[in-house]
XYZ file of C-alpha atoms in Angstrom:
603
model
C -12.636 25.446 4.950
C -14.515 28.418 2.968
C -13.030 30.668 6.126
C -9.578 29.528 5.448
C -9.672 30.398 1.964
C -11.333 33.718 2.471
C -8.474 34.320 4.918
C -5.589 32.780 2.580
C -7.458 34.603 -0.684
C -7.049 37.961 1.460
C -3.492 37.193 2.259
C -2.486 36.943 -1.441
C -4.029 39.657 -2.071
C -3.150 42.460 0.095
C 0.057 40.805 2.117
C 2.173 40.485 -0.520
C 5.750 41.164 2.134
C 4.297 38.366 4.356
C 4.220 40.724 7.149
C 2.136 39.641 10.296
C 0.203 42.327 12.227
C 0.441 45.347 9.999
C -1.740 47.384 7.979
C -2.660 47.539 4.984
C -5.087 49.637 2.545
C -8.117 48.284 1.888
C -11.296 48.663 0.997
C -15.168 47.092 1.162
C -15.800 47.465 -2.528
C -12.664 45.822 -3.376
C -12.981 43.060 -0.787
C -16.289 42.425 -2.063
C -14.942 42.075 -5.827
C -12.042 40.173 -4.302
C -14.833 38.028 -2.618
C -16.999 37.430 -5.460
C -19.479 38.948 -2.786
C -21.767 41.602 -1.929
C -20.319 44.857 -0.003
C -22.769 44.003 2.996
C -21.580 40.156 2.894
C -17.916 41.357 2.508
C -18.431 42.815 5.919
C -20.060 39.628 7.122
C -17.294 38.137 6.031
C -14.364 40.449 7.650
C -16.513 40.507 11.402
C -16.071 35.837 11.146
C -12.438 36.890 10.076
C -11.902 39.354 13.349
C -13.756 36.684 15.230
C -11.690 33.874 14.196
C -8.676 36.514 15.404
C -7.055 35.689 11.886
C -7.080 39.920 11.005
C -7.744 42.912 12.669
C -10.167 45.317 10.917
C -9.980 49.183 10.665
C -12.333 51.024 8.878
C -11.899 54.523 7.420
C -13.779 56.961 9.330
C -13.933 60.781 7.381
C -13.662 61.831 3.696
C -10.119 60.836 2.626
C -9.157 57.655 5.448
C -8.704 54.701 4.092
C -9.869 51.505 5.409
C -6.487 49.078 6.336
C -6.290 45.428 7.503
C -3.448 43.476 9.114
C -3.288 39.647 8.575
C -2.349 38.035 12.421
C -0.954 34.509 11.477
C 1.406 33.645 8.984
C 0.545 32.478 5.663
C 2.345 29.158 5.798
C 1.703 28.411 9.098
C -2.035 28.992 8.874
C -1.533 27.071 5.445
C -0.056 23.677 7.167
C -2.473 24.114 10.335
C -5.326 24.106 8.335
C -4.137 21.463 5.763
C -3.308 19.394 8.879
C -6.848 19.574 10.244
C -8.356 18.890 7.349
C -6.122 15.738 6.926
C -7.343 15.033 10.783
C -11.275 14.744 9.864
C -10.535 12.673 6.664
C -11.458 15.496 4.567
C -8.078 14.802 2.117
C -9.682 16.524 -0.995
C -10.015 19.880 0.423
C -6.384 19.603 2.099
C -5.025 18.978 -1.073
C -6.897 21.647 -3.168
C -6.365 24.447 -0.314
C -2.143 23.635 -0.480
C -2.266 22.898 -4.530
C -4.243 26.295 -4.578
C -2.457 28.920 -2.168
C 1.105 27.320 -1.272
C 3.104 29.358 -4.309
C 5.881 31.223 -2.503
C 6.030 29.118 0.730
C 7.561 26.349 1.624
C 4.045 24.444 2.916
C 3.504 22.212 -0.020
C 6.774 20.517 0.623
C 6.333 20.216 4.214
C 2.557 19.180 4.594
C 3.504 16.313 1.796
C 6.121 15.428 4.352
C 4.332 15.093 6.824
C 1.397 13.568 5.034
C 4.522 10.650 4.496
C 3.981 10.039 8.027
C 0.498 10.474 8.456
C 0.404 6.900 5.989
C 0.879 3.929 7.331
C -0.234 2.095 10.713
C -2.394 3.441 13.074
C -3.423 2.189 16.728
C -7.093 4.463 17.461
C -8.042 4.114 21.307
C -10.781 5.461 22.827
C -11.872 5.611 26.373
C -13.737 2.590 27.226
C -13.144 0.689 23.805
C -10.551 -1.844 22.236
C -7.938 -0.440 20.543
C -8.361 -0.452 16.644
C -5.483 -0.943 13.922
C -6.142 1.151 11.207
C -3.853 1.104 7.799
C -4.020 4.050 5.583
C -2.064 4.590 2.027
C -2.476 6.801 -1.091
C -3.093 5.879 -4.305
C -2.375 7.985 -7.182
C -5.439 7.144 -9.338
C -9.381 6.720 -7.865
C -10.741 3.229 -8.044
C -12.844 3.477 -11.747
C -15.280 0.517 -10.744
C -16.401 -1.847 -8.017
C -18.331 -4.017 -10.239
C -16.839 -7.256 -10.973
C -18.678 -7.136 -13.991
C -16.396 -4.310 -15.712
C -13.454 -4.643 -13.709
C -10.083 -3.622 -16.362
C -8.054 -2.699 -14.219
C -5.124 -4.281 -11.188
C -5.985 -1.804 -8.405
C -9.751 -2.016 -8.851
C -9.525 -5.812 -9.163
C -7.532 -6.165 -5.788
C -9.789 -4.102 -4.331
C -12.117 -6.214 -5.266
C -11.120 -9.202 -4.014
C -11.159 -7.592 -0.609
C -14.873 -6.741 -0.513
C -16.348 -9.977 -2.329
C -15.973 -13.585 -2.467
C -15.092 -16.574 -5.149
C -16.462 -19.662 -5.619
C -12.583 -20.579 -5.977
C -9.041 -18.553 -5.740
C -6.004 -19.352 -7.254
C -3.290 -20.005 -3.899
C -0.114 -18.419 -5.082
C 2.649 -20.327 -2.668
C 0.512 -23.957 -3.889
C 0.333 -22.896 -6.871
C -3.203 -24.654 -7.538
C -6.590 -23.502 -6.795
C -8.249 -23.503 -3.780
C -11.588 -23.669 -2.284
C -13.381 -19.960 -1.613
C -17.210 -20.353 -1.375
C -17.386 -23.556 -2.804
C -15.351 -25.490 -0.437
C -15.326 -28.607 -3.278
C -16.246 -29.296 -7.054
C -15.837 -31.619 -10.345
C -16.017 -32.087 -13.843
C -17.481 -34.653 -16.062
C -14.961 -36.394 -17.638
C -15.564 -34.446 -21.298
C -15.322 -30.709 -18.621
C -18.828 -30.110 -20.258
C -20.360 -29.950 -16.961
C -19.214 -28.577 -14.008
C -20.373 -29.224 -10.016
C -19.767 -27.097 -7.229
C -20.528 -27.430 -3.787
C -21.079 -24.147 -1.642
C -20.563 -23.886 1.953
C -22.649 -23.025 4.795
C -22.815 -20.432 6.794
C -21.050 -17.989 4.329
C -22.598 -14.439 5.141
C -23.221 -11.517 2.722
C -21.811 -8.317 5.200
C -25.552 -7.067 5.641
C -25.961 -10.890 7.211
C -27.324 -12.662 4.787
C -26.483 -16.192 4.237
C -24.925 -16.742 0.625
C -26.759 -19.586 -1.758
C -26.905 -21.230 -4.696
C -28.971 -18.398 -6.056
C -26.838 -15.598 -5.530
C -24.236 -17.989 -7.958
C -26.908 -18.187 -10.443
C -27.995 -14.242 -10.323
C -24.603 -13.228 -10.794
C -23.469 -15.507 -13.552
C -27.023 -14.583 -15.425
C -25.969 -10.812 -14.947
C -22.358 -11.531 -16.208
C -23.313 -12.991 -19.514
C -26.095 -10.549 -19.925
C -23.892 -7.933 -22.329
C -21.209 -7.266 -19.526
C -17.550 -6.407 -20.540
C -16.516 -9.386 -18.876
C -18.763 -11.589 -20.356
C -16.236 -13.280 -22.042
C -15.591 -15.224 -18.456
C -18.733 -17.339 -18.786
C -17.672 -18.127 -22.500
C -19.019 -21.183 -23.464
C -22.334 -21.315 -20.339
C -25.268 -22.801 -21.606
C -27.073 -23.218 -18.572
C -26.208 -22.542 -14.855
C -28.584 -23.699 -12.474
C -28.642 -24.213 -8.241
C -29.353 -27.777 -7.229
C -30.617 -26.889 -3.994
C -29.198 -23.945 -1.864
C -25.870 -25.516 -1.551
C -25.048 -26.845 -4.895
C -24.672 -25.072 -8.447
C -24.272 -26.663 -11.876
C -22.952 -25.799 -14.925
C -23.688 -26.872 -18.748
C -20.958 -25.888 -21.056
C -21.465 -26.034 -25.062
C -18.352 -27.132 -25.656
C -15.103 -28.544 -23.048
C -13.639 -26.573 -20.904
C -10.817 -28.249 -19.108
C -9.885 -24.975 -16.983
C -13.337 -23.863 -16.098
C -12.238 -23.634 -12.255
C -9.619 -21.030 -13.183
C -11.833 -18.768 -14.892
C -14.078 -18.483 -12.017
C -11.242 -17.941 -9.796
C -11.402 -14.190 -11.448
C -12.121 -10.905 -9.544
C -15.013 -11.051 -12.569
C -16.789 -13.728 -11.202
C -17.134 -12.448 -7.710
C -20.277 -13.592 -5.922
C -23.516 -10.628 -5.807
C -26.056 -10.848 -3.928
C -29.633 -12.058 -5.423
C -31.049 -9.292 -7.196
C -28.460 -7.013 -5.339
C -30.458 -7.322 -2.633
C -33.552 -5.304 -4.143
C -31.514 -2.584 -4.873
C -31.689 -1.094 -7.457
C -28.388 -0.893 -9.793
C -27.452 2.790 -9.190
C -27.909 2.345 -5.735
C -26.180 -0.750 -4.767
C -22.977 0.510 -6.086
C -22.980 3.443 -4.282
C -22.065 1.212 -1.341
C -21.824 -2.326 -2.879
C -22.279 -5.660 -0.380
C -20.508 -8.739 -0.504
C -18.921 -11.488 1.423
C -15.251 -10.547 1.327
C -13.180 -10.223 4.475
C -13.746 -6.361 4.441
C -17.086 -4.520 4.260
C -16.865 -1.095 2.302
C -17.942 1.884 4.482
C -17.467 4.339 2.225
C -16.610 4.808 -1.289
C -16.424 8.271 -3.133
C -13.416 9.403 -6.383
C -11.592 10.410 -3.025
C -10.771 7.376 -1.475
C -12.273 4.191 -0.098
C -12.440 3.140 3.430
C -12.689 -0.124 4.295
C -14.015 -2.530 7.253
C -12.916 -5.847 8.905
C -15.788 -8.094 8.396
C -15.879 -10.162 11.573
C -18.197 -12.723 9.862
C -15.578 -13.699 7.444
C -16.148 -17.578 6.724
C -12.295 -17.942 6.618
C -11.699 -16.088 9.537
C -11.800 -12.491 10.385
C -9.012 -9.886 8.951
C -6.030 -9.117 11.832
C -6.676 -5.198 10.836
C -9.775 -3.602 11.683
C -9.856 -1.193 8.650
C -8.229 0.374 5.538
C -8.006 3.881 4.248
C -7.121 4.113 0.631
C -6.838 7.845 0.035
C -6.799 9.393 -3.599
C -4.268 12.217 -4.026
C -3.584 14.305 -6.460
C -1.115 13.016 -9.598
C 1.073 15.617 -9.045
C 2.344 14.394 -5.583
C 3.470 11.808 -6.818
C 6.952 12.271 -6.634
C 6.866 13.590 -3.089
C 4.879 10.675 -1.508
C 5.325 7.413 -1.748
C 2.450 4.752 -2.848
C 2.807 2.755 0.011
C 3.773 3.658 4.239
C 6.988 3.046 4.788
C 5.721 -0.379 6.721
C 4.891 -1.727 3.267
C 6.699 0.414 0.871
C 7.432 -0.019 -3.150
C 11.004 0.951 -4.527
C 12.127 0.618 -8.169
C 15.071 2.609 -7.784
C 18.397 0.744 -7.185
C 20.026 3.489 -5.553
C 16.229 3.370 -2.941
C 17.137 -0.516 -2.482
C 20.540 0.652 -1.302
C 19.143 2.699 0.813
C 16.319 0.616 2.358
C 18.988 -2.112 2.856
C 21.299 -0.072 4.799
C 18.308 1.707 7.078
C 16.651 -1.854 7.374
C 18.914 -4.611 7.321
C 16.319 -6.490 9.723
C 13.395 -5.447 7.385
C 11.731 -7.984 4.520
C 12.014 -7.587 0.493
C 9.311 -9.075 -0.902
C 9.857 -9.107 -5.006
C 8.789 -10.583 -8.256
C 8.988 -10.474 -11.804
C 5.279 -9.530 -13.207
C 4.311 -12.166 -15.085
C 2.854 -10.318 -17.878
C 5.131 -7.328 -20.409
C 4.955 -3.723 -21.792
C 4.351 -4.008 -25.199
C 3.860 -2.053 -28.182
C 0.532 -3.289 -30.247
C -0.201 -2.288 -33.704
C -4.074 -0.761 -34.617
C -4.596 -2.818 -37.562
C -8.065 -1.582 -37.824
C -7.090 1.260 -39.036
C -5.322 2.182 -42.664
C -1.824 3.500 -42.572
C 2.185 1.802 -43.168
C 0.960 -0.650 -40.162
C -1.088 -2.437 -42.560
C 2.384 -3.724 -44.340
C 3.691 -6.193 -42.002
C 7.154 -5.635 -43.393
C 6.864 -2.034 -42.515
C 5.738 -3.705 -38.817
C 9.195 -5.950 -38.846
C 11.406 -3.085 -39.696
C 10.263 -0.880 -36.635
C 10.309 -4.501 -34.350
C 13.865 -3.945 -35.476
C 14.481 -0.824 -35.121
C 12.849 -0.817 -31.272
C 15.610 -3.476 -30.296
C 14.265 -3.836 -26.621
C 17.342 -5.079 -25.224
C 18.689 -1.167 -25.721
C 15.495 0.613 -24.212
C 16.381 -1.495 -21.143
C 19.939 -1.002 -20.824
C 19.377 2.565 -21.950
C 16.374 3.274 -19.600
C 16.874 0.840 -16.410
C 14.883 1.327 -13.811
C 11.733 -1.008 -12.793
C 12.496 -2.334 -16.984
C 13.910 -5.686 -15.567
C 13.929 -8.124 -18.430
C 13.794 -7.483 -22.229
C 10.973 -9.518 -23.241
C 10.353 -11.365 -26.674
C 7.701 -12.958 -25.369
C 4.115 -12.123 -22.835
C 6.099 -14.607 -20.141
C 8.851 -13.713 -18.443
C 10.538 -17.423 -18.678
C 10.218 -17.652 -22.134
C 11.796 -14.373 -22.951
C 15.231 -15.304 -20.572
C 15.234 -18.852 -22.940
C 14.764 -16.775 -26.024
C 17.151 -13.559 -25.550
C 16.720 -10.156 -27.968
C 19.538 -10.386 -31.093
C 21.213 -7.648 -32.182
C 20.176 -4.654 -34.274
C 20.565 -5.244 -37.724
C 21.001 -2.307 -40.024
C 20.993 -3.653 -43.357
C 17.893 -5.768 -42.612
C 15.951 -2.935 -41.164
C 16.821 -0.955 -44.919
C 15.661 -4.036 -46.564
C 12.049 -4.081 -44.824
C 11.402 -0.610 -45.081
C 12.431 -0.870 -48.960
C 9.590 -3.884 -49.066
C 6.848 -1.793 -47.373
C 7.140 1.583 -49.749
C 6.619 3.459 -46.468
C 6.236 6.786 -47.688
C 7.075 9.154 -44.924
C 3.933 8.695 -42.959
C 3.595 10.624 -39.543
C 2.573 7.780 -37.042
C 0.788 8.651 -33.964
C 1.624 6.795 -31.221
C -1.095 6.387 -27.622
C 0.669 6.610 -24.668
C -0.014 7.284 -20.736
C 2.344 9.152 -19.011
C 3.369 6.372 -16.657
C 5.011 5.507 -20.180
C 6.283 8.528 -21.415
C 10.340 7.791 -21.302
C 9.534 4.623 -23.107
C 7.068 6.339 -25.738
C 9.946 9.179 -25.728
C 12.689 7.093 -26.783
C 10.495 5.579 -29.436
C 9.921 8.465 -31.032
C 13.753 9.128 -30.691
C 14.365 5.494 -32.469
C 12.258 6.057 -35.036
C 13.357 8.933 -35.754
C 17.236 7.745 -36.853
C 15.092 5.881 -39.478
C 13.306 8.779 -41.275
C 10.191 7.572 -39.252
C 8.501 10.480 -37.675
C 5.911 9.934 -34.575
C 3.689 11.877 -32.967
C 2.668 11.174 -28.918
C -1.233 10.778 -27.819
C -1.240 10.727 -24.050
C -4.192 8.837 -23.160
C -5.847 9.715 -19.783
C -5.902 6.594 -17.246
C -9.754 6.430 -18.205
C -9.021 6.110 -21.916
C -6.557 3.637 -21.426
C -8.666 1.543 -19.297
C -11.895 1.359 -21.156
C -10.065 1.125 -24.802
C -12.358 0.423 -27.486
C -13.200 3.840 -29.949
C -11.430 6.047 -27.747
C -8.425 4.518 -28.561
C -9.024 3.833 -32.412
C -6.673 7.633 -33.838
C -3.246 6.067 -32.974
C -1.363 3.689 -35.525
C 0.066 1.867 -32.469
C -0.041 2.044 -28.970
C 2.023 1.156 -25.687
C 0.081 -0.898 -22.662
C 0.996 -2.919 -20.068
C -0.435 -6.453 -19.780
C -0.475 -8.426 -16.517
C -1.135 -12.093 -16.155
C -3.208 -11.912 -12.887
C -4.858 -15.301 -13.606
C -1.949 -16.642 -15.697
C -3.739 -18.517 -18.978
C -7.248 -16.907 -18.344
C -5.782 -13.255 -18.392
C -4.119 -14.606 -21.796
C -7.258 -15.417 -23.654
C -8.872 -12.354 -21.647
C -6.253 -10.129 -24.096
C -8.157 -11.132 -27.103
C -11.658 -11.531 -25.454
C -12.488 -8.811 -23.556
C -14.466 -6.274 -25.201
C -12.878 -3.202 -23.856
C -8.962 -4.674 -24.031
C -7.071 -3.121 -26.792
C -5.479 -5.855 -28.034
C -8.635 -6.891 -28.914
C -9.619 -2.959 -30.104
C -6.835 -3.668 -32.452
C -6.310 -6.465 -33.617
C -8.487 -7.122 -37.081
C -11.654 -9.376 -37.071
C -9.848 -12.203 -39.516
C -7.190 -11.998 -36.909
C -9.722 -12.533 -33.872
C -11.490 -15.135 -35.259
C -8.101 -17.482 -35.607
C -7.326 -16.638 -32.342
C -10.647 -17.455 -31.333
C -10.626 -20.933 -32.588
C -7.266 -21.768 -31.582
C -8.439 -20.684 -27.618
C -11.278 -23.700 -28.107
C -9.346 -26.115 -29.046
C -6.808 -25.136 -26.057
C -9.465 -25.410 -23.651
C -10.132 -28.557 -25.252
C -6.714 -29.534 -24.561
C -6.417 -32.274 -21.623
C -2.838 -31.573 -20.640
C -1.277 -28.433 -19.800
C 1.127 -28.815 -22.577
C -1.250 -29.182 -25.054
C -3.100 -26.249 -23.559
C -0.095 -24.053 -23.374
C 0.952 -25.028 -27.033
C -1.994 -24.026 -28.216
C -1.694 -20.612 -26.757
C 1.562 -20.618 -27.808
C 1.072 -20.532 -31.385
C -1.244 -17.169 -30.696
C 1.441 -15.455 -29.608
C 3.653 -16.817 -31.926
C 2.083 -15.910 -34.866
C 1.494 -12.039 -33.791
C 5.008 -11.885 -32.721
C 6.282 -13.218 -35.985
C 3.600 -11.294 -38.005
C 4.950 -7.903 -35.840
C 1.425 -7.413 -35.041
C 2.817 -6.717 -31.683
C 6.053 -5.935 -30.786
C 7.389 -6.992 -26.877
C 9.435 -4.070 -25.159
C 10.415 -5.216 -21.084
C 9.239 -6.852 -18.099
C 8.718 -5.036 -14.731
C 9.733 -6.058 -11.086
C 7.506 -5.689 -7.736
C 9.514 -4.730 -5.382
C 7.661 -3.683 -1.680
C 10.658 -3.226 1.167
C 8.537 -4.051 4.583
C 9.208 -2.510 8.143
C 10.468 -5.747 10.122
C 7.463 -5.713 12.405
C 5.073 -6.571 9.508
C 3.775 -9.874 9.370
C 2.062 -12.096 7.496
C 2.619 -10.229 3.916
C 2.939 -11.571 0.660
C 2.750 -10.430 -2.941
C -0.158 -11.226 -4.694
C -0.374 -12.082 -8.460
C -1.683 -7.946 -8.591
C 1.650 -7.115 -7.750
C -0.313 -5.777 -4.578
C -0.152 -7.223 -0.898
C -3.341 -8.684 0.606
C -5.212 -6.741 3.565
C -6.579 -9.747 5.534
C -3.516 -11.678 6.247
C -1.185 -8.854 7.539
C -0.715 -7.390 11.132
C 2.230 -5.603 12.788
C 3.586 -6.744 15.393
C 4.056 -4.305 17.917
C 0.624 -3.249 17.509
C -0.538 -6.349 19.133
């Protein structure tokens, strides 16, 4: 690596023609500046050059003769080579940098990204002597920010995930009901103030360790204690393990949907005192029981293991590669290998349907929105709700969709897709929108508006909106971090855009206004958050669904009314599969599961 860029650093500087195999003026003192290096290690450095037969070197002999070098492999080329090779070893981080770094005024970054395109996807590794191994690799656009169940925020980190540790119980998406995981049964009393479940046997951490009761117990007692997603065990008094194989728990008040809250990527089984580790260094290279064991894990990329002790049987692929790239390669590689690969577009469905008309389209409408949430915690024309109603009005979703298409499927007036196709956007209303703002007194406020840039058309044409209205708006991009965590870092925008996904369906609902770090909950004002609060207990109270539901209901009723948050769209999954790939379904992440899939004519 350091020779290549020595080489390539050269190159720019002396070969600016792009001439192979002739001279040009040089000399030590400048190569050495050049270099960053002595004059002595500048010559060091131009013998592993000569050696490497990547220049030839001729040094000026005699008052007056000037030193020259010739560069003896083209600058692209050498560029894609060495990219390439890098690529080869798994070192992706210096690949990217050397191409992001020296491909200006060559054609290499366009090309290596191409063939990076093919690179993804499945791989069958033989070696001499062994059993072939099926290997699937994909980048991601964004590193994995945690591990720990504990503070998990985010979809990709929470799929991941799923894939290294277990549940007591999972949600089955095609039943639609949930599922043994660890636990292979369980019950209630009959007021769901205490709660049995049964573990079973034989269920092995991936250092070989057989799972208990007490690993239950140890992670619930490190959930609760402060965690962001404390707000899981809401309600615990007491958790205890009634022999190895059996693990109680004492609510303080009903919970008729206890078994869906631990059916959470939050709730994922640890092991007992993380094994003796201490905290720092069991997430370095965290254990679980998951169908894949994590073999490494650094802000490049993840790799990933089939773990052959699985208790519900052992993943058909013997190991992911989740690679981090850089953001801004985005638009030249696709998220997924053309086996398993997302398209938004219309005009890429077209496409995929005329190149694959034997290949699968597996698609769904997120259950969840993008939505625009006022910060009421913070003084400014948001605090006048009829100020809040006339830019509801104004932002008539039902135009941003129309006007922006793409993935923006459904204009939504409510969190759930179903509700907002029963309950259709009206028509903008002028004269209305002049009578709210006339009620608020807004006074020509500047509102500043937080944003990521995977939402910068929307955020775009809201400032555009508000802007026929005499409402002027300033963009915050938040970085994905920002975003994520919430909380303070979020608290100098009036309003903000986010995108809420109902992985768990009602337990991601209440998770909106209990999480610590979720900005709905960053900005919505304590009065607010304690009504909500008591209208979630007597919802999980409730001891029908439709009494549950109703109850949630009215939450989002009254901040929808109240304009305390205003609903913009709802997005489509859409993942076009190679025809060969089996055993693939969408999961409520929006993201296809590792264990189940296998290609077929890799078999």
């Amino acid at each position: 690596m350091l020779t290549a860029e020595r080489y390539l650093t050269l190159y720019d500087r002396y070969n600016g023609e792009g001439k192979v195999e002739e001279f040009y003026e040089a000399t030590v003192d400048e190569l050495s500046e050049l270099l960053y290096c002595t004059p002595r290690n500048a010559k060091l450095v131009l013998r592993k050059l000569e050696e490497e037969r990547l220049i030839r070197w001729s040094p000026g002999v005699g008052r007056g003769n000037r030193s020259r070098i010739a560069f003896l492999s083209d600058k692209e080329t050498f560029l894609l080579d060495t990219s390439r090779s890098l690529v080869e070893r798994g070192d992706y981080k210096h690949s990217f940098e050397l191409v992001d770094r020296f491909s200006e005024g060559t054609g290499a970054k366009e090309k290596f990204l191409d063939w990076l395109n093919g690179h993804f996807g499945y791989e069958k590794i033989e070696r001499d002597g062994m059993i072939p191994r099926d290997i699937l690799r994909f980048p991601v656009f964004q590193s994995v920010l945690t591990l720990d169940p504990a503070e998990v925020n985010y979809g990709f980190d929470s799929h991941v995930i799923r894939q290294i540790f277990g549940r007591l119980v999972q949600f089955d998406e095609s039943q639609k009901k949930i599922v043994g995981g660890i636990a292979h049964d369980w019950k209630s009393s009959p007021d769901a103030m205490e709660w049995v479940f049964y573990l079973r046997k034989g269920v092995l951490f991936h250092n070989g360790r057989e799972l208990t009761s007490a690993d239950v117990v140890y992670t619930c007692d490190r959930l609760r204690s402060g965690k962001p997603n404390s707000w899981v065990l809401r309600g615990l008094k007491e958790v205890e393990a009634v022999g190895p194989w059996v693990v109680r728990f004492k609510l303080t008040a009903p919970n008729r949907i206890f078994d869906r809250f631990l059916c959470t990527s939050a709730i994922s089984i640890l092991p007992k005192d993380l094994g003796g580790q201490s905290e720092e260094a069991f997430w370095m290279l965290p254990v679980g029981s998951g169908p894949f064991r994590l073999l490494s894990y650094t802000p490049n990329g993840i790799t990933l293991g089939a773990h052959a002790g699985y208790y519900a049987g052992r993943p058909y692929l013997d190991g992911v590669r989740i690679v981090t790239v850089p953001e801004n390669c985005q638009d030249a590689l696709n998220e997924l290998p053309e086996v398993m690969q997302s398209k938004d577009k219309e005009q890429d469905v077209i496409e995929a349907l005329s190149t694959e008309e034997e290949g699968q389209r597996l698609a769904q409408l997120c259950e969840g929105c993008v939505l625009v949430i006022w910060n009421l915690n913070r003084q400014g024309p948001q605090q006048s709700e009829a100020f809040r109603r006339a830019v509801r009005m104004i932002l008539n979703s039902d135009d941003l969709v129309k006007e922006l298409g793409s993935e923006r499927m459904l204009a939504a007036t409510s969190f759930r897709p179903e509700v907002s196709m029963a309950s259709p956007v009206g028509s903008l209303d002028p004269e209305r929108i002049r009578a709210a703002l006339r009620e608020s007194r807004y006074d020509g406020s500047v509102l500043r508006l937080r944003t990521r840039d995977r939402f910068s058309k929307d955020a775009q044409w809201i400032v555009n909106r508000l802007a026929e209205w005499g409402i002027p708006t300033e963009i915050i991009v938040s970085s994905f971090k920002e975003s994520i965590d919430g909380g303070d870092s979020l608290g100098d925008a009036d309003f903000a855009i986010n995108r809420i996904i109902f992985v768990e369906d009602e337990v991601c609902e209440i998770e909106l206004y209990e999480h610590g770090n979720c900005i709905v909950s960053s900005y919505l004002d304590p009065e607010r958050l304690a009504q909500i609060r008591s209208r979630i207990d007597d919802s999980l109270k409730a001891e029908t669904i439709r009494d549950r539901r109703l109850a949630l209901r009215q939450i989002e009723d009254r901040l929808r009314d109240e304009a305390a948050i205003m609903f913009l769209y709802h997005q489509s999954v859409n993942r076009y599969l190679h025809p060969s790939v089996r055993g693939a379904s969408l999961n409520s992440l929006g993201w296809i599961d590792f264990k189940d899939i296998w290609l077929e004519n890799l078999t």
